[in-house]
Structure formats: structure tokens, C-alpha cells
PDB file of C-alpha atoms and ligand atoms in Angstrom:
ATOM      1  CA  MET P1317     -27.532 209.591 300.512  1.00 40.00           C
ATOM      2  CA  GLU P1318     -28.773 207.021 297.810  1.00 47.00           C
ATOM      3  CA  ASN P1319     -28.755 209.263 294.019  1.00 59.00           C
ATOM      4  CA  LYS P1320     -31.802 210.500 294.892  1.00 88.00           C
ATOM      5  CA  ARG P1321     -33.664 213.723 294.312  1.00 96.00           C
ATOM      6  CA  ILE P1322     -35.150 215.248 297.570  1.00 97.00           C
ATOM      7  CA  ILE P1323     -37.969 218.523 297.339  1.00 98.00           C
ATOM      8  CA  ILE P1324     -38.241 220.251 300.652  1.00 98.00           C
ATOM      9  CA  GLY P1325     -40.898 222.640 301.080  1.00 98.00           C
ATOM     10  CA  ASN P1326     -41.039 226.307 303.593  1.00 98.00           C
ATOM     11  CA  LEU P1327     -44.098 227.388 304.911  1.00 98.00           C
ATOM     12  CA  LYS P1328     -42.576 229.415 305.961  1.00 98.00           C
ATOM     13  CA  MET P1329     -45.190 231.501 309.132  1.00 98.00           C
ATOM     14  CA  ASN P1330     -48.160 231.074 306.493  1.00 98.00           C
ATOM     15  CA  MET P1331     -51.610 228.932 307.261  1.00 98.00           C
ATOM     16  CA  VAL P1332     -53.901 230.414 310.732  1.00 98.00           C
ATOM     17  CA  ALA P1333     -54.995 227.064 311.972  1.00 98.00           C
ATOM     18  CA  SER P1334     -58.130 225.988 309.789  1.00 98.00           C
ATOM     19  CA  GLU P1335     -56.224 226.069 306.706  1.00 98.00           C
ATOM     20  CA  ILE P1336     -53.321 224.561 308.315  1.00 98.00           C
ATOM     21  CA  ASN P1337     -56.826 221.892 307.947  1.00 98.00           C
ATOM     22  CA  ASP P1338     -57.234 221.771 305.443  1.00 98.00           C
ATOM     23  CA  TYR P1339     -53.718 222.031 303.285  1.00 98.00           C
ATOM     24  CA  LEU P1340     -53.359 219.088 305.599  1.00 98.00           C
ATOM     25  CA  LYS P1341     -56.098 216.869 303.753  1.00 97.00           C
ATOM     26  CA  GLU P1342     -55.576 217.455 300.208  1.00 98.00           C
ATOM     27  CA  VAL P1343     -50.941 216.588 300.911  1.00 98.00           C
ATOM     28  CA  ASN P1344     -51.462 214.009 302.579  1.00 97.00           C
ATOM     29  CA  LYS P1345     -53.316 212.640 300.145  1.00 96.00           C
ATOM     30  CA  LYS P1346     -51.339 213.217 297.273  1.00 96.00           C
ATOM     31  CA  ILE P1347     -48.560 213.577 298.562  1.00 96.00           C
ATOM     32  CA  ASN P1348     -46.939 209.547 300.223  1.00 93.00           C
ATOM     33  CA  ASN P1349     -43.366 210.147 299.591  1.00 93.00           C
ATOM     34  CA  SER P1350     -40.613 210.171 301.765  1.00 94.00           C
ATOM     35  CA  ASP P1351     -38.200 212.149 300.163  1.00 95.00           C
ATOM     36  CA  VAL P1352     -39.951 215.006 299.981  1.00 98.00           C
ATOM     37  CA  VAL P1353     -40.001 216.906 303.788  1.00 98.00           C
ATOM     38  CA  ILE P1354     -42.797 219.267 305.052  1.00 98.00           C
ATOM     39  CA  CYS P1355     -41.890 222.043 306.856  1.00 98.00           C
ATOM     40  CA  PRO P1356     -44.760 224.183 308.815  1.00 98.00           C
ATOM     41  CA  SER P1357     -44.763 226.427 311.394  1.00 98.00           C
ATOM     42  CA  SER P1358     -43.540 224.962 314.636  1.00 98.00           C
ATOM     43  CA  LEU P1359     -46.407 225.527 315.703  1.00 98.00           C
ATOM     44  CA  TYR P1360     -48.234 223.181 313.852  1.00 98.00           C
ATOM     45  CA  ILE P1361     -45.576 220.647 313.771  1.00 98.00           C
ATOM     46  CA  PRO P1362     -46.946 217.340 315.641  1.00 98.00           C
ATOM     47  CA  TYR P1363     -50.215 217.977 312.942  1.00 98.00           C
ATOM     48  CA  PHE P1364     -48.034 216.822 309.665  1.00 98.00           C
ATOM     49  CA  LEU P1365     -45.852 214.291 311.781  1.00 98.00           C
ATOM     50  CA  LYS P1366     -46.049 210.445 310.733  1.00 96.00           C
ATOM     51  CA  GLN P1367     -47.283 210.834 307.252  1.00 97.00           C
ATOM     52  CA  LYS P1368     -45.536 208.884 304.452  1.00 96.00           C
ATOM     53  CA  TYR P1369     -42.768 212.921 303.986  1.00 97.00           C
ATOM     54  CA  LYS P1370     -40.961 213.580 306.131  1.00 98.00           C
ATOM     55  CA  VAL P1371     -41.416 216.871 307.998  1.00 98.00           C
ATOM     56  CA  GLY P1372     -38.254 219.574 308.919  1.00 98.00           C
ATOM     57  CA  ILE P1373     -38.295 222.814 311.750  1.00 98.00           C
ATOM     58  CA  GLN P1374     -37.887 226.018 310.056  1.00 98.00           C
ATOM     59  CA  ASN P1375     -35.123 226.952 312.538  1.00 98.00           C
ATOM     60  CA  ILE P1376     -34.096 225.958 316.099  1.00 98.00           C
ATOM     61  CA  ALA P1377     -31.932 227.940 318.867  1.00 98.00           C
ATOM     62  CA  SER P1378     -28.813 227.958 318.992  1.00 98.00           C
ATOM     63  CA  ALA P1379     -28.509 227.312 322.378  1.00 98.00           C
ATOM     64  CA  GLU P1380     -28.818 223.329 324.109  1.00 97.00           C
ATOM     65  CA  ASN P1381     -31.664 224.361 326.647  1.00 97.00           C
ATOM     66  CA  GLY P1382     -32.736 226.362 329.214  1.00 97.00           C
ATOM     67  CA  ALA P1383     -33.893 229.825 330.072  1.00 98.00           C
ATOM     68  CA  HIS P1384     -34.581 231.667 325.767  1.00 98.00           C
ATOM     69  CA  THR P1385     -37.876 231.800 326.629  1.00 98.00           C
ATOM     70  CA  GLY P1386     -40.025 231.579 322.408  1.00 97.00           C
ATOM     71  CA  GLU P1387     -37.152 229.375 321.159  1.00 98.00           C
ATOM     72  CA  ILE P1388     -37.235 226.153 320.530  1.00 98.00           C
ATOM     73  CA  SER P1389     -34.352 223.731 320.544  1.00 98.00           C
ATOM     74  CA  ALA P1390     -32.660 221.316 319.026  1.00 98.00           C
ATOM     75  CA  SER P1391     -33.898 217.974 320.742  1.00 98.00           C
ATOM     76  CA  GLN P1392     -37.161 219.306 320.578  1.00 98.00           C
ATOM     77  CA  ALA P1393     -37.583 219.296 317.609  1.00 98.00           C
ATOM     78  CA  SER P1394     -35.933 215.778 317.225  1.00 98.00           C
ATOM     79  CA  SER P1395     -38.446 214.117 320.604  1.00 98.00           C
ATOM     80  CA  LEU P1396     -40.815 215.196 318.597  1.00 98.00           C
ATOM     81  CA  GLY P1397     -40.191 213.183 315.474  1.00 97.00           C
ATOM     82  CA  VAL P1398     -38.546 215.989 313.418  1.00 98.00           C
ATOM     83  CA  GLU P1399     -36.021 214.975 310.944  1.00 98.00           C
ATOM     84  CA  TYR P1400     -35.071 217.805 309.312  1.00 98.00           C
ATOM     85  CA  VAL P1401     -34.451 222.223 309.723  1.00 99.00           C
ATOM     86  CA  ILE P1402     -33.422 224.773 308.485  1.00 98.00           C
ATOM     87  CA  ILE P1403     -30.415 226.654 309.461  1.00 98.00           C
ATOM     88  CA  GLY P1404     -29.552 229.742 307.494  1.00 98.00           C
ATOM     89  CA  HIS P1405     -32.707 231.187 305.622  1.00 98.00           C
ATOM     90  CA  SER P1406     -31.756 233.998 304.090  1.00 98.00           C
ATOM     91  CA  GLU P1407     -34.952 235.237 305.930  1.00 98.00           C
ATOM     92  CA  ARG P1408     -33.493 235.038 308.806  1.00 98.00           C
ATOM     93  CA  ARG P1409     -29.779 236.208 308.213  1.00 98.00           C
ATOM     94  CA  GLN P1410     -31.721 239.189 307.423  1.00 97.00           C
ATOM     95  CA  MET P1411     -34.518 240.282 309.640  1.00 98.00           C
ATOM     96  CA  TYR P1412     -33.168 237.695 313.227  1.00 97.00           C
ATOM     97  CA  GLY P1413     -29.599 237.832 312.695  1.00 96.00           C
ATOM     98  CA  ASP P1414     -28.753 234.520 312.173  1.00 98.00           C
ATOM     99  CA  THR P1415     -24.778 235.513 311.307  1.00 98.00           C
ATOM    100  CA  ASP P1416     -22.473 233.072 310.267  1.00 97.00           C
ATOM    101  CA  LEU P1417     -20.781 231.828 313.351  1.00 97.00           C
ATOM    102  CA  LEU P1418     -25.023 231.235 315.823  1.00 98.00           C
ATOM    103  CA  ILE P1419     -25.561 229.472 312.178  1.00 98.00           C
ATOM    104  CA  ASN P1420     -22.237 226.956 312.172  1.00 98.00           C
ATOM    105  CA  LYS P1421     -23.865 226.203 316.029  1.00 98.00           C
ATOM    106  CA  LYS P1422     -27.604 225.864 314.860  1.00 98.00           C
ATOM    107  CA  VAL P1423     -25.972 223.460 312.505  1.00 98.00           C
ATOM    108  CA  LYS P1424     -24.046 221.550 315.116  1.00 98.00           C
ATOM    109  CA  LEU P1425     -26.611 221.492 317.692  1.00 98.00           C
ATOM    110  CA  ALA P1426     -28.946 220.178 314.760  1.00 98.00           C
ATOM    111  CA  LEU P1427     -26.227 216.580 314.067  1.00 98.00           C
ATOM    112  CA  ALA P1428     -25.364 216.454 317.655  1.00 98.00           C
ATOM    113  CA  ASN P1429     -29.208 215.959 317.730  1.00 98.00           C
ATOM    114  CA  ASN P1430     -29.961 214.084 314.505  1.00 98.00           C
ATOM    115  CA  LEU P1431     -31.733 216.273 312.667  1.00 98.00           C
ATOM    116  CA  ILE P1432     -30.099 217.293 309.079  1.00 98.00           C
ATOM    117  CA  PRO P1433     -29.312 220.936 308.570  1.00 98.00           C
ATOM    118  CA  ILE P1434     -30.425 221.693 305.428  1.00 98.00           C
ATOM    119  CA  ILE P1435     -27.972 224.972 305.803  1.00 98.00           C
ATOM    120  CA  CYS P1436     -29.329 227.664 303.043  1.00 98.00           C
ATOM    121  CA  VAL P1437     -26.152 230.183 301.356  1.00 98.00           C
ATOM    122  CA  GLY P1438     -26.190 232.905 298.631  1.00 98.00           C
ATOM    123  CA  GLU P1439     -25.954 235.634 297.405  1.00 98.00           C
ATOM    124  CA  THR P1440     -27.778 239.471 297.184  1.00 97.00           C
ATOM    125  CA  ASN P1441     -28.959 241.507 293.746  1.00 97.00           C
ATOM    126  CA  GLU P1442     -26.468 243.043 294.846  1.00 97.00           C
ATOM    127  CA  ASP P1443     -23.420 241.140 295.026  1.00 97.00           C
ATOM    128  CA  LYS P1444     -24.527 239.401 291.986  1.00 96.00           C
ATOM    129  CA  VAL P1445     -23.924 242.866 289.594  1.00 97.00           C
ATOM    130  CA  MET P1446     -21.181 243.604 291.072  1.00 97.00           C
ATOM    131  CA  PHE P1447     -19.513 239.823 290.688  1.00 96.00           C
ATOM    132  CA  ARG P1448     -19.420 238.330 293.806  1.00 97.00           C
ATOM    133  CA  THR P1449     -21.197 235.653 294.364  1.00 97.00           C
ATOM    134  CA  GLU P1450     -18.608 232.970 295.135  1.00 98.00           C
ATOM    135  CA  LYS P1451     -16.440 235.378 297.246  1.00 98.00           C
ATOM    136  CA  VAL P1452     -20.376 235.364 299.487  1.00 98.00           C
ATOM    137  CA  ILE P1453     -21.078 231.338 299.063  1.00 98.00           C
ATOM    138  CA  ASN P1454     -17.639 230.681 300.652  1.00 98.00           C
ATOM    139  CA  LYS P1455     -18.092 232.893 303.465  1.00 98.00           C
ATOM    140  CA  GLN P1456     -21.696 231.866 304.379  1.00 98.00           C
ATOM    141  CA  ILE P1457     -20.623 227.669 303.519  1.00 98.00           C
ATOM    142  CA  THR P1458     -17.202 227.589 305.312  1.00 98.00           C
ATOM    143  CA  TYR P1459     -18.331 229.844 308.541  1.00 98.00           C
ATOM    144  CA  ALA P1460     -21.673 227.659 308.392  1.00 98.00           C
ATOM    145  CA  LEU P1461     -19.156 224.133 308.575  1.00 98.00           C
ATOM    146  CA  ARG P1462     -16.528 224.572 310.367  1.00 98.00           C
ATOM    147  CA  ASP P1463     -15.477 221.952 312.884  1.00 97.00           C
ATOM    148  CA  LEU P1464     -17.534 219.786 310.641  1.00 98.00           C
ATOM    149  CA  SER P1465     -16.134 216.439 309.043  1.00 97.00           C
ATOM    150  CA  LYS P1466     -16.354 214.279 306.132  1.00 97.00           C
ATOM    151  CA  GLU P1467     -18.347 211.435 307.939  1.00 97.00           C
ATOM    152  CA  ASP P1468     -20.910 214.751 309.227  1.00 98.00           C
ATOM    153  CA  MET P1469     -21.109 215.386 305.166  1.00 97.00           C
ATOM    154  CA  GLU P1470     -22.949 212.411 305.272  1.00 97.00           C
ATOM    155  CA  LYS P1471     -25.796 214.327 306.824  1.00 97.00           C
ATOM    156  CA  VAL P1472     -25.714 217.891 305.852  1.00 98.00           C
ATOM    157  CA  ILE P1473     -28.435 219.350 303.200  1.00 98.00           C
ATOM    158  CA  ILE P1474     -27.189 222.961 301.826  1.00 98.00           C
ATOM    159  CA  ALA P1475     -29.352 225.070 299.797  1.00 98.00           C
ATOM    160  CA  TYR P1476     -28.793 227.305 296.899  1.00 98.00           C
ATOM    161  CA  GLU P1477     -30.982 230.314 297.173  1.00 98.00           C
ATOM    162  CA  PRO P1478     -30.180 232.836 295.923  1.00 98.00           C
ATOM    163  CA  VAL P1479     -31.613 236.127 297.101  1.00 98.00           C
ATOM    164  CA  TRP P1480     -33.126 238.142 294.780  1.00 98.00           C
ATOM    165  CA  ALA P1481     -34.286 234.737 293.622  1.00 98.00           C
ATOM    166  CA  ILE P1482     -36.673 234.250 296.132  1.00 97.00           C
ATOM    167  CA  GLY P1483     -40.171 235.014 295.557  1.00 96.00           C
ATOM    168  CA  THR P1484     -40.228 237.376 292.714  1.00 97.00           C
ATOM    169  CA  ASN P1485     -40.566 234.939 290.290  1.00 96.00           C
ATOM    170  CA  VAL P1486     -37.103 235.873 288.418  1.00 96.00           C
ATOM    171  CA  ILE P1487     -34.552 232.496 288.437  1.00 97.00           C
ATOM    172  CA  PRO P1488     -30.891 232.213 287.444  1.00 97.00           C
ATOM    173  CA  THR P1489     -29.964 230.220 284.067  1.00 97.00           C
ATOM    174  CA  ASN P1490     -29.499 226.835 283.888  1.00 98.00           C
ATOM    175  CA  SER P1491     -25.765 227.247 283.128  1.00 97.00           C
ATOM    176  CA  ASP P1492     -25.373 230.086 286.598  1.00 97.00           C
ATOM    177  CA  ILE P1493     -26.762 227.506 288.577  1.00 98.00           C
ATOM    178  CA  LYS P1494     -25.003 225.084 287.388  1.00 98.00           C
ATOM    179  CA  ASN P1495     -21.817 226.505 288.462  1.00 98.00           C
ATOM    180  CA  ALA P1496     -23.024 227.868 291.812  1.00 98.00           C
ATOM    181  CA  VAL P1497     -23.601 224.635 292.627  1.00 98.00           C
ATOM    182  CA  SER P1498     -20.787 222.919 291.146  1.00 98.00           C
ATOM    183  CA  TYR P1499     -18.865 225.544 293.399  1.00 98.00           C
ATOM    184  CA  ILE P1500     -20.655 224.556 296.186  1.00 98.00           C
ATOM    185  CA  LYS P1501     -19.837 221.154 295.871  1.00 98.00           C
ATOM    186  CA  ALA P1502     -15.768 221.918 294.979  1.00 98.00           C
ATOM    187  CA  LEU P1503     -15.509 224.173 297.897  1.00 98.00           C
ATOM    188  CA  ILE P1504     -17.162 221.150 299.649  1.00 98.00           C
ATOM    189  CA  ASN P1505     -14.629 219.038 298.968  1.00 97.00           C
ATOM    190  CA  THR P1506     -11.981 221.198 300.295  1.00 97.00           C
ATOM    191  CA  ILE P1507     -12.948 222.246 303.668  1.00 97.00           C
ATOM    192  CA  THR P1508     -13.820 218.482 304.566  1.00 97.00           C
ATOM    193  CA  GLN P1509     -12.465 216.235 301.261  1.00 96.00           C
ATOM    194  CA  TYR P1510     -15.946 214.607 301.395  1.00 97.00           C
ATOM    195  CA  ASN P1511     -16.984 214.501 297.113  1.00 96.00           C
ATOM    196  CA  ASP P1512     -21.086 213.252 297.112  1.00 96.00           C
ATOM    197  CA  ALA P1513     -22.732 216.684 299.173  1.00 97.00           C
ATOM    198  CA  LYS P1514     -26.666 217.356 298.397  1.00 98.00           C
ATOM    199  CA  VAL P1515     -27.059 220.394 296.379  1.00 98.00           C
ATOM    200  CA  LEU P1516     -30.567 221.890 296.170  1.00 98.00           C
ATOM    201  CA  TYR P1517     -31.411 225.090 294.542  1.00 98.00           C
ATOM    202  CA  GLY P1518     -33.798 227.590 295.361  1.00 98.00           C
ATOM    203  CA  GLY P1519     -36.230 231.135 295.239  1.00 98.00           C
ATOM    204  CA  SER P1520     -39.166 230.715 292.847  1.00 98.00           C
ATOM    205  CA  VAL P1521     -39.933 226.665 291.926  1.00 98.00           C
ATOM    206  CA  ASN P1522     -42.054 226.475 290.611  1.00 98.00           C
ATOM    207  CA  LYS P1523     -44.420 224.058 288.183  1.00 97.00           C
ATOM    208  CA  LYS P1524     -43.189 225.660 284.869  1.00 97.00           C
ATOM    209  CA  ASN P1525     -39.464 226.011 285.689  1.00 98.00           C
ATOM    210  CA  VAL P1526     -38.926 222.821 287.852  1.00 98.00           C
ATOM    211  CA  SER P1527     -38.892 220.610 284.112  1.00 97.00           C
ATOM    212  CA  GLN P1528     -35.811 223.321 283.544  1.00 97.00           C
ATOM    213  CA  LEU P1529     -34.645 222.760 286.497  1.00 98.00           C
ATOM    214  CA  ILE P1530     -34.275 219.049 286.579  1.00 97.00           C
ATOM    215  CA  LYS P1531     -32.305 219.522 283.593  1.00 97.00           C
ATOM    216  CA  ILE P1532     -29.259 220.549 285.663  1.00 97.00           C
ATOM    217  CA  ASN P1533     -27.795 217.221 286.323  1.00 96.00           C
ATOM    218  CA  GLU P1534     -25.746 218.616 289.475  1.00 97.00           C
ATOM    219  CA  VAL P1535     -28.625 220.114 291.091  1.00 98.00           C
ATOM    220  CA  ASP P1536     -30.045 217.810 293.856  1.00 98.00           C
ATOM    221  CA  GLY P1537     -33.265 218.267 294.823  1.00 98.00           C
ATOM    222  CA  PHE P1538     -34.991 222.399 295.195  1.00 98.00           C
ATOM    223  CA  LEU P1539     -36.150 223.929 298.266  1.00 98.00           C
ATOM    224  CA  ILE P1540     -40.102 225.520 297.134  1.00 98.00           C
ATOM    225  CA  GLY P1541     -42.088 228.225 299.404  1.00 98.00           C
ATOM    226  CA  GLY P1542     -44.621 229.941 297.578  1.00 98.00           C
ATOM    227  CA  ALA P1543     -45.493 226.989 295.397  1.00 98.00           C
ATOM    228  CA  SER P1544     -45.723 224.880 298.718  1.00 98.00           C
ATOM    229  CA  LEU P1545     -48.502 226.156 300.118  1.00 98.00           C
ATOM    230  CA  LYS P1546     -50.605 224.612 297.279  1.00 98.00           C
ATOM    231  CA  PRO P1547     -51.075 221.344 297.521  1.00 98.00           C
ATOM    232  CA  ASP P1548     -51.615 220.704 293.896  1.00 98.00           C
ATOM    233  CA  GLU P1549     -48.887 222.930 292.283  1.00 98.00           C
ATOM    234  CA  PHE P1550     -46.749 221.476 295.173  1.00 98.00           C
ATOM    235  CA  SER P1551     -47.861 217.484 293.650  1.00 97.00           C
ATOM    236  CA  GLU P1552     -47.680 217.892 290.913  1.00 97.00           C
ATOM    237  CA  ILE P1553     -43.784 220.007 291.389  1.00 97.00           C
ATOM    238  CA  ILE P1554     -42.705 216.381 293.434  1.00 97.00           C
ATOM    239  CA  GLU P1555     -44.480 213.896 290.429  1.00 96.00           C
ATOM    240  CA  VAL P1556     -41.610 216.159 287.425  1.00 96.00           C
ATOM    241  CA  ALA P1557     -37.779 215.988 290.340  1.00 96.00           C
ATOM    242  CA  VAL P1558     -39.224 213.102 291.672  1.00 89.00           C
ATOM    243  CA  SER P1559     -40.048 211.114 288.788  1.00 77.00           C
ATOM    244  CA  LYS P1560     -38.343 211.734 286.101  1.00 71.00           C
TER     245      LYS P1560
HETATM  246  P1  PGA B1214     -40.087 230.907 297.195  1.00 94.63           P
HETATM  247  O1  PGA B1214     -38.941 230.677 298.261  1.00 94.63           O
HETATM  248  O2  PGA B1214     -40.508 229.625 295.568  1.00 94.63           O
HETATM  249  O3  PGA B1214     -41.005 231.181 297.558  1.00 94.63           O
HETATM  250  O4  PGA B1214     -39.334 231.387 295.895  1.00 94.63           O
HETATM  251  C1  PGA B1214     -38.068 229.764 298.137  1.00 94.63           C
HETATM  252  C2  PGA B1214     -37.596 229.738 300.345  1.00 94.63           C
HETATM  253  O5  PGA B1214     -37.010 230.483 300.659  1.00 94.63           O
HETATM  254  O6  PGA B1214     -36.576 229.056 300.453  1.00 94.63           O
END
């Protein structure tokens, strides 16, 4: 992967059809950058395809295909033109039973079906106050990357998302982010011998803090939730993050 910042918008379970229409009108006008990935609700993915930006899905099934009511497989997403998949977001880990084991299965299925997995890791507030950040990240990364080769790592993105920073408007200091991201990169090197891993930061990124965040050289881009729902703010963030 080249050395450019990647910006991923995670729309989560927001917006009904009419709002998606309005959103698309704005976003399709404002965002014409192929380093941007938008991850809408699966239901709306077809509306987002064939634009200048790329499209990701927010989750995939941990099974290949068959009798799994309500699930969407990696091959189904890929066959439609989806190129990325968010795996192991903390909301899924906390509310939908995505264990480290399931996450590893999903990562392998993503890679087998030409989807780029965006693997989310990060500590909770409790982990942070107990000084367990590195321990937690170590476990999440080690499991998620189990059986992956050095070559696989060229197609993997990690998002460091401290759980306490998601949707709270509180972000870590630049030096804390730098330490965590450097730790992740070193760990990936140890596990897979790959030394060019892409690691993004996510958690309350907005148009006000992005110019501060881009000063962290170790960070290869951002995963953005709330601010990606506002086309104006999202495109301002992209402008800063991609061009500077
Ligand atoms: P946020 O969400 O930007 O709203 O904090 C980030 C995420 O959940 O990926």
C-alpha cells in the first residue's frame, strides 16, 4: 500500500432511506477521493457503489454461506463491489458477541474473498486506568492475525480505537496514540515479520481535532463515526487529512 492516509467513514445504523438520499447527494458531490471508504448500513450499500470513493461493509458473517438467517457473507459483499470490511468494532465485541476467535474467522474469510479487513482494537476505560492497554491490544491483535502470513498483512488495516474515545468527544493525547500505534506496528512485525502495517486511529475524530491528529506520523489515517454523518464536516476532515 502507498504511503497515503486512508479515511474511513462508519455510518453505523444511522439514517433512513430519505436521509440516505440526501446524504448521497452531498457526499457524491464533495468526496472524490479513492483513499476514502464509506461504510453504510448493508441495506444501502448498492446506492453507494460506483463512485470515486470506496465502499465497505460494517460486518460479515463468520460462516462461508448457507443457512445463516440474517447474515451477509464475505463473498456476497465482495461480489457486489464492496472492497473493505470493518471487523471487530467494539460495538460488535460488546453487544453482538464478536469474540477474538470469531474475529479471526471473519478476517480469514475477508481475505479469502478479496475484502480488505479493517480490524478494530482498543482498550476500555477500565483497561486504561488499570494500565492494561498494551496487554489488551496484544491479545486482540494476536488472535485476529492468527494464521495470517506476511503477504496477507499487505491487505490488512488495523484501527486503534480506544473504546472510551468512541462517540465521547474525548480523545487520547497525541503521545498516547503514538505509543499505542507504535506498539501495534512492532507487535505485527514480531508476529508476521511485516514491517509496514497500516494503523489508523479512531474515536471522536472531528474537524477540530484532525489537524492536531495528523501530526502523529505513525498514524496512517482515521476511522470516523459521528463526524462522517455530516457531509460538510466529513469532507473538511478529508481535505485536511488527505492533503496535508
Ligand atoms: P466516533 O466513532 O467517531 O463517533 O467516535 C468512531 C467509531 O466507532 O469507529
